[in-house]
Coordinates of C-alpha atoms in Angstrom, one line a residue:
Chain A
X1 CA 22.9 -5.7 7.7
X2 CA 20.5 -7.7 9.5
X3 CA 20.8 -5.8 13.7
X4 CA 18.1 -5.2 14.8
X5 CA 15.5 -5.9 12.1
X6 CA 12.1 -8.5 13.4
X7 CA 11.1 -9.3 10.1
X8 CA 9.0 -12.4 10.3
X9 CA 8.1 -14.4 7.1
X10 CA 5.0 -15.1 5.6
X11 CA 3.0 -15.9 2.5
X12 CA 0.4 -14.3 0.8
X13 CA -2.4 -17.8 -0.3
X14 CA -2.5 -16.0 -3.8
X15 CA 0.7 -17.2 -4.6
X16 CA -0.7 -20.6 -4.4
X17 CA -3.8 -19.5 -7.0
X18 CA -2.7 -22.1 -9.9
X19 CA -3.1 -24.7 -7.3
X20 CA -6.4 -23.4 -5.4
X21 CA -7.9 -22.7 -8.9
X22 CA -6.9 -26.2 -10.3
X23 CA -8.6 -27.8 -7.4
X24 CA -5.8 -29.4 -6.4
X25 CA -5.5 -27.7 -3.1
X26 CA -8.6 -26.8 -1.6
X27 CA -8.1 -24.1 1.4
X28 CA -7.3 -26.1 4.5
X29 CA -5.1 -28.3 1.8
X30 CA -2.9 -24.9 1.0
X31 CA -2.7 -24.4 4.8
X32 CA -1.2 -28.0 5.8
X33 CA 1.2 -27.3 2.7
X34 CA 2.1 -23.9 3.6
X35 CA 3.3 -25.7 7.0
X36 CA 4.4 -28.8 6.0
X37 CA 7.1 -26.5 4.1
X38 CA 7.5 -24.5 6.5
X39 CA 6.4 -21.0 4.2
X40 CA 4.8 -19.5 7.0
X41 CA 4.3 -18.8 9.8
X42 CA 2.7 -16.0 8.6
X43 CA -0.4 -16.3 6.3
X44 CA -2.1 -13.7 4.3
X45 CA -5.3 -14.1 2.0
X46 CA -7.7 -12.5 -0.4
X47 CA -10.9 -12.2 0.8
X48 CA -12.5 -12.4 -2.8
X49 CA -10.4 -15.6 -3.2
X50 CA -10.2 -18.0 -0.2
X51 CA -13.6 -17.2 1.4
X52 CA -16.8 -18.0 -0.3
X53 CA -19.1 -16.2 2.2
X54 CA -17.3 -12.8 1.5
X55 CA -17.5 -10.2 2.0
X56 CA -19.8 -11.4 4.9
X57 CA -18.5 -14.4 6.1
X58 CA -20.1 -16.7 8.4
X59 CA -18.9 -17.8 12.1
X60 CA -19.0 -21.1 10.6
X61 CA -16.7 -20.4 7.6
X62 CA -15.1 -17.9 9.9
X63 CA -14.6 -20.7 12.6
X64 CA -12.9 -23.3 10.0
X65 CA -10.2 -21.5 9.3
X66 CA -9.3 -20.2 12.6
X67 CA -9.2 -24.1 13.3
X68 CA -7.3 -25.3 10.3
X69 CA -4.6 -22.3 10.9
X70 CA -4.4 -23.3 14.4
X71 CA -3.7 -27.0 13.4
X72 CA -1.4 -26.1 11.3
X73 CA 0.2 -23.4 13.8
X74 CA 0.1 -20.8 11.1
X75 CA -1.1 -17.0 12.0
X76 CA -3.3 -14.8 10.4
X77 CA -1.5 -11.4 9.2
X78 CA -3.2 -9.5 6.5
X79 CA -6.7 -9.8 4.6
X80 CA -7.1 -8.3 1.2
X81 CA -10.3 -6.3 0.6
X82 CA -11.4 -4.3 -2.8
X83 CA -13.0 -1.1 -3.7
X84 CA -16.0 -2.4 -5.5
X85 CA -17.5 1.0 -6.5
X86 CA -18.0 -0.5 -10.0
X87 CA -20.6 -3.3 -9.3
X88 CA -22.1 -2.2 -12.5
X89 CA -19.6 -1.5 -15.4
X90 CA -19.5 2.3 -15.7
X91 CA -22.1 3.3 -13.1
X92 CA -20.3 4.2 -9.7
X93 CA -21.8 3.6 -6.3
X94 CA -22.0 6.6 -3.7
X95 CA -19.3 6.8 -1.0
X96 CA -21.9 5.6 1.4
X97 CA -22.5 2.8 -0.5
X98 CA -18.7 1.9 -0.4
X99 CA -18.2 2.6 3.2
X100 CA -21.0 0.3 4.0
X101 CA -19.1 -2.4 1.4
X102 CA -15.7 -2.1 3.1
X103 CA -17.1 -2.0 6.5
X104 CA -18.8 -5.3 6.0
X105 CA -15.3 -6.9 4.9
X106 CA -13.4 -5.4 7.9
X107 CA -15.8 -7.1 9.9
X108 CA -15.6 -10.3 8.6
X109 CA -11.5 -10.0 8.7
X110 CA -12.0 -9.4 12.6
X111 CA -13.9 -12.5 12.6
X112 CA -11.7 -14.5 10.6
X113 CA -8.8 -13.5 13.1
X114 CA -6.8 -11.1 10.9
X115 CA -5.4 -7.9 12.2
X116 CA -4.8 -6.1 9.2
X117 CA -6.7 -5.6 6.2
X118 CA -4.8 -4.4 3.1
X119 CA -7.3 -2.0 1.4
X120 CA -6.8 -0.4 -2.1
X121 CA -6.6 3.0 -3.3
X122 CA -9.7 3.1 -5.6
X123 CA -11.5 3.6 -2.0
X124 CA -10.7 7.0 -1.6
X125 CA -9.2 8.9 1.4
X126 CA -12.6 10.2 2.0
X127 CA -14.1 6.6 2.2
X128 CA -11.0 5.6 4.6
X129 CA -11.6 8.1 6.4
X130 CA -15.2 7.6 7.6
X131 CA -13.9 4.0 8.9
X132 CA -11.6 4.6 10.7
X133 CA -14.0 4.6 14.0
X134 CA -14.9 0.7 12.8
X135 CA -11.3 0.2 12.9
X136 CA -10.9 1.2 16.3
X137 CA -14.0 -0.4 17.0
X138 CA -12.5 -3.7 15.9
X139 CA -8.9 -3.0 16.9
X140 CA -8.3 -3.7 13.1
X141 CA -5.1 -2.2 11.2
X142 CA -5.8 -0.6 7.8
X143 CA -2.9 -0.5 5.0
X144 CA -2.9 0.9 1.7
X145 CA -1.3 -1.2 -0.6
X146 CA 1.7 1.0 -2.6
X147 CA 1.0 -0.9 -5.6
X148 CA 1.9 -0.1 -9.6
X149 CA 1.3 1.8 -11.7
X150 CA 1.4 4.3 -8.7
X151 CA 3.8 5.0 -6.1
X152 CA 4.5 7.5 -3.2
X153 CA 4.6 10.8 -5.2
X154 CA 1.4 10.1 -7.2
X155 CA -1.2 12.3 -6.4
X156 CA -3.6 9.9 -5.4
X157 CA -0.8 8.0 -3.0
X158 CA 0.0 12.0 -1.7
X159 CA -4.2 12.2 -1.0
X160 CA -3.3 9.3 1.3
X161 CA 0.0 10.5 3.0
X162 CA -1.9 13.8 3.9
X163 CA -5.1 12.2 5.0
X164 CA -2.9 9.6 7.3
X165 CA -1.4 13.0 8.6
X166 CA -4.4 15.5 9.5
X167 CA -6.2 12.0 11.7
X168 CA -2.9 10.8 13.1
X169 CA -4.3 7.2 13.1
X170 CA -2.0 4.6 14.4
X171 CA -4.8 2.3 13.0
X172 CA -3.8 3.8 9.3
X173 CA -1.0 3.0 7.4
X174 CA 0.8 2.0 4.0
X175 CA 1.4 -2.0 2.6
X176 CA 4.4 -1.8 0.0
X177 CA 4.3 -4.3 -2.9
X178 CA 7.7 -4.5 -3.9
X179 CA 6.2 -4.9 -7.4
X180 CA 5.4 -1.2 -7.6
X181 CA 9.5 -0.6 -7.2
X182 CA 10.9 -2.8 -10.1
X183 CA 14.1 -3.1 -12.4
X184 CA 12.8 -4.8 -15.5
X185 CA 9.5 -6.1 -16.9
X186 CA 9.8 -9.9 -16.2
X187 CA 10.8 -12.1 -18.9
X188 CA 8.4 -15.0 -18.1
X189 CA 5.8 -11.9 -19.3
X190 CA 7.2 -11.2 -22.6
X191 CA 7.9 -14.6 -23.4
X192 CA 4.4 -15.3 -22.8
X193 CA 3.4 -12.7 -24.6
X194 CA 5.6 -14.1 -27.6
X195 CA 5.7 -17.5 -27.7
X196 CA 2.7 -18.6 -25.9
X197 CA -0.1 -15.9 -27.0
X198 CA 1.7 -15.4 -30.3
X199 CA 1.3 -11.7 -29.8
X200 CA 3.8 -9.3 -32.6
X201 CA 7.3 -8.7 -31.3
X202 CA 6.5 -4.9 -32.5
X203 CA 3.8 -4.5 -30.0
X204 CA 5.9 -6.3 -27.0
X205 CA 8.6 -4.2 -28.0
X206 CA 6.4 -0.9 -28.1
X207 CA 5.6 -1.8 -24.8
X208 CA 8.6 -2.4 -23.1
X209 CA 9.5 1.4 -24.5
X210 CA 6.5 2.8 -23.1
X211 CA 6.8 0.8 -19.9
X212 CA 10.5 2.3 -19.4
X213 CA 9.8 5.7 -20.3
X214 CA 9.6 7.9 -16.8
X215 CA 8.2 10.7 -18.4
X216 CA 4.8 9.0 -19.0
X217 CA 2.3 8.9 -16.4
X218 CA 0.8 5.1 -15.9
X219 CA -2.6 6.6 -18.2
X220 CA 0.0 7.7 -21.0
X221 CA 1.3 4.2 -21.1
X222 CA -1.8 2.8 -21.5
X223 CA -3.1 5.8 -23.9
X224 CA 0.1 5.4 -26.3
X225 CA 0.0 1.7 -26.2
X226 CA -3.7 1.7 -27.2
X227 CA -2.9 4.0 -30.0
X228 CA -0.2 2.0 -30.9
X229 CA -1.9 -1.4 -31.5
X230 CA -4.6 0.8 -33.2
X231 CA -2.7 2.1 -35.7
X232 CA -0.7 -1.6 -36.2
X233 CA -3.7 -3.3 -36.5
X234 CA -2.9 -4.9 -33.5
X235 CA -5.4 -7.9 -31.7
X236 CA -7.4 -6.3 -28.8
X237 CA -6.7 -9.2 -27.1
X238 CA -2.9 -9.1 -27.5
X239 CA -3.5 -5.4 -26.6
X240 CA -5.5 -6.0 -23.4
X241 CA -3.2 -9.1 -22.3
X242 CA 0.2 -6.9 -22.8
X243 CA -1.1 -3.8 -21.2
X244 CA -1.1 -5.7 -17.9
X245 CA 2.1 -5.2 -17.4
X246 CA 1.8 -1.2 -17.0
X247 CA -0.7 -1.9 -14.4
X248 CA 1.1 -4.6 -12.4
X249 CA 4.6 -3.2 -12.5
X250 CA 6.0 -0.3 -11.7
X251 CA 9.5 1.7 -12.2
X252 CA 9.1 3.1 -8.3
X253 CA 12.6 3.9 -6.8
X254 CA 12.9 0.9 -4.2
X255 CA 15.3 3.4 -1.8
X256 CA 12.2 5.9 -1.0
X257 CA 10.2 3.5 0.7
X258 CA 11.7 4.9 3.7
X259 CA 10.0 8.1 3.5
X260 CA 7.0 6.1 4.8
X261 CA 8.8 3.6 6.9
X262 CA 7.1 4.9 10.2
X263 CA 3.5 3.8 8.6
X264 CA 4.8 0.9 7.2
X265 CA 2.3 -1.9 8.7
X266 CA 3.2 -5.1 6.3
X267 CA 5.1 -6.1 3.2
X268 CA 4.9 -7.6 0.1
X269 CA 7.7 -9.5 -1.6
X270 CA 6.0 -9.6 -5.3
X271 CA 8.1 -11.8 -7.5
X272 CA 7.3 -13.7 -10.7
X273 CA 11.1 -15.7 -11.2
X274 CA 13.8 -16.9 -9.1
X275 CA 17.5 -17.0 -10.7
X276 CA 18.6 -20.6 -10.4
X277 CA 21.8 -19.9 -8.8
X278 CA 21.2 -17.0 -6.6
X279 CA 17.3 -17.2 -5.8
X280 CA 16.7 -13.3 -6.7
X281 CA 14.3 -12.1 -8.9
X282 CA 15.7 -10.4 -12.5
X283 CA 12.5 -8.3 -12.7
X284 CA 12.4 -6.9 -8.9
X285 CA 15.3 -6.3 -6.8
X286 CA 14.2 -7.7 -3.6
X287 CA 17.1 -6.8 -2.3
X288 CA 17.2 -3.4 -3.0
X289 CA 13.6 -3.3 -1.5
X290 CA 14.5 -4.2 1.4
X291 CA 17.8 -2.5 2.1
X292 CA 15.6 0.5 3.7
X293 CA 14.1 -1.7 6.1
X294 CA 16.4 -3.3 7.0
X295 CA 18.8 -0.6 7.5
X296 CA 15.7 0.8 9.5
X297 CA 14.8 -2.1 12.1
X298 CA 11.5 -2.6 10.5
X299 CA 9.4 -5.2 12.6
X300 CA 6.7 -6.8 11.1
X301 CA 5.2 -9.6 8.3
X302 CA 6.5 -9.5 5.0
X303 CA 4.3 -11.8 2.8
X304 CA 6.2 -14.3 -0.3
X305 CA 3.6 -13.3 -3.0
X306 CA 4.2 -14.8 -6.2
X307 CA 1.9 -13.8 -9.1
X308 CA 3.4 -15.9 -11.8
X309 CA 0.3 -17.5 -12.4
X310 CA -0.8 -14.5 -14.3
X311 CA 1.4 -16.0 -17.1
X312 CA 2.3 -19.5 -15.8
X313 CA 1.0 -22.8 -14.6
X314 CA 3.9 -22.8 -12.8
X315 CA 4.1 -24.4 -9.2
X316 CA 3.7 -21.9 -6.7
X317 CA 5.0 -23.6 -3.8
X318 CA 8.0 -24.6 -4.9
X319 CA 8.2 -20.7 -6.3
X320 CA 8.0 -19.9 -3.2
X321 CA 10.1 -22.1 -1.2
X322 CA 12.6 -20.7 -3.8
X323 CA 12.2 -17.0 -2.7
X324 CA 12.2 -17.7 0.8
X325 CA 15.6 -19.5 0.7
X326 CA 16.7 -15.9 -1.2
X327 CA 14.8 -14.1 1.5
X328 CA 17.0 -15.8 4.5
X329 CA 19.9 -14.9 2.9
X330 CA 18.9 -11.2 2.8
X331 CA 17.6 -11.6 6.1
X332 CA 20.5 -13.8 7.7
X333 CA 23.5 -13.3 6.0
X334 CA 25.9 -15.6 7.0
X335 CA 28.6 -14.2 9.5
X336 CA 31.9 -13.0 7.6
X337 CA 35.1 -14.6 8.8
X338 CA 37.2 -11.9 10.2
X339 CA 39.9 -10.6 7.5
X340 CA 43.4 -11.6 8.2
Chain B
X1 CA -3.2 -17.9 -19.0
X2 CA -6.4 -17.5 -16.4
X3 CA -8.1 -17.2 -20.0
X4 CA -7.4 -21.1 -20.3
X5 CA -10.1 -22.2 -18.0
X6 CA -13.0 -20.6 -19.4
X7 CA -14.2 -23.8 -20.7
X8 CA -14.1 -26.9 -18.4
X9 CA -13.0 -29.9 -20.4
X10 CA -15.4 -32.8 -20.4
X11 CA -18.3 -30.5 -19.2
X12 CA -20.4 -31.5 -22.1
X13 CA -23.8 -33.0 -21.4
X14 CA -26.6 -33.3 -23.8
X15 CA -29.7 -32.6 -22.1
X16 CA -33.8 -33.4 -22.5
X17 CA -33.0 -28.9 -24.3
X18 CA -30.2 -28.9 -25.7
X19 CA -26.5 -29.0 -24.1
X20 CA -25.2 -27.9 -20.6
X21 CA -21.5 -26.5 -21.0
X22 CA -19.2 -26.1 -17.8
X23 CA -17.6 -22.4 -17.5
X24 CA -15.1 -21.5 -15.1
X25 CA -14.3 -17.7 -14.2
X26 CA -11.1 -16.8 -15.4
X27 CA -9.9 -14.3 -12.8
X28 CA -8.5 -14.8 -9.8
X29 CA -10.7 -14.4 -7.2
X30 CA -14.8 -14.1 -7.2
X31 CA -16.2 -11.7 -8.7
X32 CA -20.3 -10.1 -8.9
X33 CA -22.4 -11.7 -11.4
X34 CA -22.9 -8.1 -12.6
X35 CA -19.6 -7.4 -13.8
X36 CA -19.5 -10.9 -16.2
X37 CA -20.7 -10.7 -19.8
X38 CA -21.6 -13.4 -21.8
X39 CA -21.4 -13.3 -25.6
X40 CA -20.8 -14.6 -29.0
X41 CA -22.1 -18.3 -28.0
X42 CA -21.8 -20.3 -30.8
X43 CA -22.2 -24.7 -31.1
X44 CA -20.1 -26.4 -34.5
X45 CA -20.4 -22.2 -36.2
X46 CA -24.2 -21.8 -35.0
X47 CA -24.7 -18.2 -32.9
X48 CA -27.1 -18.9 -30.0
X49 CA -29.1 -15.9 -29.0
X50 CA -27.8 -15.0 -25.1
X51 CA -31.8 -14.3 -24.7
X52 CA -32.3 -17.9 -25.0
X53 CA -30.0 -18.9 -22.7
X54 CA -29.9 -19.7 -19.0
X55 CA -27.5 -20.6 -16.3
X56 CA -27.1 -23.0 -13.1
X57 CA -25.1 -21.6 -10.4
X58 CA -25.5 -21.2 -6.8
X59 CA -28.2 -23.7 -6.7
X60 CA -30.0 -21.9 -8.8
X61 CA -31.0 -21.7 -12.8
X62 CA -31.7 -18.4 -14.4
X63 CA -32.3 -16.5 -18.1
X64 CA -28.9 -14.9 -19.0
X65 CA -30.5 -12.1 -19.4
X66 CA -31.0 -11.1 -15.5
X67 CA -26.6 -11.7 -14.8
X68 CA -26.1 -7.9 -14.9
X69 CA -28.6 -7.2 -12.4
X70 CA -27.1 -9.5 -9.9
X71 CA -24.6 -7.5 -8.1
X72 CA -24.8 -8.9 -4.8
X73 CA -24.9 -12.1 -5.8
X74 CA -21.1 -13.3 -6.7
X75 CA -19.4 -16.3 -9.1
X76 CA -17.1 -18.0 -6.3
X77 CA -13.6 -18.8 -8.4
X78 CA -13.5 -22.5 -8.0
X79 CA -17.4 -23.3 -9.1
X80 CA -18.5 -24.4 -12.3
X81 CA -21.0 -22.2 -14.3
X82 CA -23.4 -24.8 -16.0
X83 CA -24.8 -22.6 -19.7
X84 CA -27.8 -24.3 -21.0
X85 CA -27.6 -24.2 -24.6
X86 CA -31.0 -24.6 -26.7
X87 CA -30.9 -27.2 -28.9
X88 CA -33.0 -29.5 -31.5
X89 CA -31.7 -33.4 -31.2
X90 CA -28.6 -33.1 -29.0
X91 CA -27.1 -36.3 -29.0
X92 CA -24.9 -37.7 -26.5
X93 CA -21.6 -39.5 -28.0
X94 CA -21.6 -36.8 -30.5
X95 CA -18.7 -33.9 -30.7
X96 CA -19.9 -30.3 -30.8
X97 CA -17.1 -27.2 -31.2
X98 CA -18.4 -24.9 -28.4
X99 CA -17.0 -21.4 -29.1
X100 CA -17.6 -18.3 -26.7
X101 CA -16.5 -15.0 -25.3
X102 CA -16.9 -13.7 -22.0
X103 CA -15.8 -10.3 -20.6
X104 CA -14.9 -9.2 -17.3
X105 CA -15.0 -6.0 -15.7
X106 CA -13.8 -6.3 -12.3
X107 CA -15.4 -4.0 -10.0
X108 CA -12.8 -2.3 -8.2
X109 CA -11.5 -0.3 -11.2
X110 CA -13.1 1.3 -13.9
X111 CA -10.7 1.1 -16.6
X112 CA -9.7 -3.1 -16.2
X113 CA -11.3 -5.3 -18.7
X114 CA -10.6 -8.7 -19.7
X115 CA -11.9 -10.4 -22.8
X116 CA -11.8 -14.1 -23.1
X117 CA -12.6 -16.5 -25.9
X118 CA -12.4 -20.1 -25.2
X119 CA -13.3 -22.4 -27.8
X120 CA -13.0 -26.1 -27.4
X121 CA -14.4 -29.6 -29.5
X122 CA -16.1 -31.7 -26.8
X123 CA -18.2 -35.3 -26.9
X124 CA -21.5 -34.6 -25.3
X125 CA -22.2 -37.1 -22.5

């Protein structure tokens, strides 16, 4: 199961967001931890969270962290960057605008030592597009993140897959989050949603229909569910806070990731739970996510990202010191003695 | 649960104005000062006007009223958002309920929203 595959572990810093936003961890402090557990060597940030000169960060800032990753022999793999065309609520910016707003993050990945930045699909193929001489520029990957509510046969993911096609980019490729691909809606959500937020069973329930109904588009979801809590006299906030889950997870068949394998540049292992005994995840099959590449020899970074803290105060080191014990056993199965 | 740490505990100061109340952004990363709306401030069931308020971040103090123009200026997610609430006689040693609501509308898609009320009892310092 495991020939041939170079997958080298990682972890995404936002899994550690209940400890950077507590202020019990500043950034070099999540960087010693992330070594002293040995979750890395690979480490992947958000540019909106970690750096507080983005999206144009200084050679100072830039300079810190190249220091405190070296010290802690960790290696930058992949930078999160957004697609602010919103800055003001309901007035978009001109593509120009937001080429000139993503080009300033690239560059201030390139000087924070990343070679990838993981870009998001509100930026448009046309916006991609136009950057992808900065890319070369800056020797700097570009991955769209496969994220829910969309997957590869949504039109806007297809925009990408045929934009990737007519430039023939090496420098352009995809980033799957295994969240997009999952089984269930994770129980630590719905409990929240029940027993912490107090929110009507009728209206977790209703979602939880919606959510596994493939004959809705991710807009229906939201549509129906609105309507729903509308006509229940549901809480908008109860409304807002349960929608998340069409937006964060996704019913994507994990199997078809290989029809992008080639592009594949990085991974994502969203999880929000480990099972006590095994280590997997009841809401996404990591397994199943990974059987394609595996089967196919991927190389690269996959990146631990644990988002539990959407939900949780939960500890995400230990989280993910969790998943990556799964994740070696996935990775390095244990040899199976020969049948007598 | 981000929602939780809208209001910072013990942030309460009684000033030579009124009261300074800590805020923290409850999102997880930083977001534009444009895309953050502040609303429905109340002290102990009083509304206070958000034209009479102003705010201390990033070194500097500012009316409410110019946050939505700011969007290239951003609220870094681990800073404290001081809110200077007019008041008559604030007293420190005293308890005041703080209520508010503040919405979010991150930038990178058009449909997100998040509302947040946080409403917490504190003793002024």
């Amino acid at each position: 199961m495991s020939g041939g595959h170079a997958i080298r572990l990682g972890v995404s810093l936002y899994s550690f967001t209940n400890e950077f936003l507590g202020r019990s961890h500043d950034l070099p402090a999540l960087l010693r931890e992330t070594a002293a557990r040995g979750l890395g060597p690979g480490v992947e940030a958000v540019g909106f969270q970690s750096f507080r000169s983005f999206p144009d960060v200084t050679e100072a800032e830039a300079g810190a962290f190249r220091d405190a990753l070296a010290e802690a022999g960790l290696r930058p793999t992949c930078l999160g960057i957004t697609a602010d065309r919103f800055l003001q609520p309901g007035q978009a910016i001109a593509d120009s605008e937001l080429i000139e707003f993503h080009a300033r993050q690239m560059r201030s990945a390139h000087r924070l030592g990343f070679p990838l930045v993981r870009f998001q699909h509100a930026a448009t193929p046309a916006v991609i597009r136009a950057l992808v001489p900065l890319a070369e520029s800056l020797e700097l990957r570009m991955g769209l993140e496969v994220h829910a509510p969309l997957f590869l046969d949504h039109p806007v993911i297809l925009a990408y897959r045929e934009m990737f096609e007519a430039v023939g980019s090496p420098l352009l490729g995809f980033i799957p989050d295994f969240g997009a691909a999952a089984r269930a809606v994770p129980e630590v959500q719905t409990a929240y949603f029940r027993d912490v937020l107090g929110a009507p069973s009728r209206a977790v329930d209703r979602a939880l229909f919606l959510w596994h109904d493939d004959n809705l588009q991710p807009l229906d979801r939201l549509t129906d569910f609105a309507a729903f809590c509308a006509a229940e006299g549901i809480d908008d906030r109860f409304r807002d806070e349960i929608a998340l889950i069409f937006g964060i997870i996704g019913r994507g068949d994990p199997a078809r990731w290989s029809e992008i394998m080639p592009q594949v540049f990085h991974l994502h292992a969203k999880f929000y739970d480990c099972d006590p005994q095994d280590g997997s995840d009841p809401a996404i099959d990591t397994a199943a996510n990974l059987a394609p590449f595996l089967a196919a020899g991927w190389q690269g970074d996959l990146s631990s990202e644990w988002e539990g803290h959407v939900t949780s105060r939960g500890d995400g080191f230990a989280m993910v010191e969790a998943q990556q014990r799964y994740l070696a056993t996935l990775l390095n199965p244990p040899a199976r003695k020969a049948e007598v | 649960m981000l929602s939780d740490l809208l209001i910072e505990p013990d942030s309460l100061v009684a000033t030579t104005t009124g009261l300074s109340l800590g805020l923290r952004l409850p999102w997880y990363q930083s977001l534009p000062l444009s895309t953050v709306r502040l609303s429905e401030v109340a002290v102990d069931g009083t509304p206070l006007s958000p034209a009479g308020l102003s705010f201390t971040l990033n070194g500097q103090t500012r009316p409410l009223t110019v946050m939505p123009g700011l969007t290239g200026e951003y609220w870094f997610v681990t800073d404290t958002l001081h809110l200077h609430l007019p008041l008559s006689g604030p007293r420190r040693g005293t308890d005041y309920l703080c209520r508010l609501r503040l919405q979010l509308f991150p930038p990178y898609a058009e449909t997100l929203r998040r509302d947040n009320v946080g409403a917490l009892r504190m003793r002024a310092r």
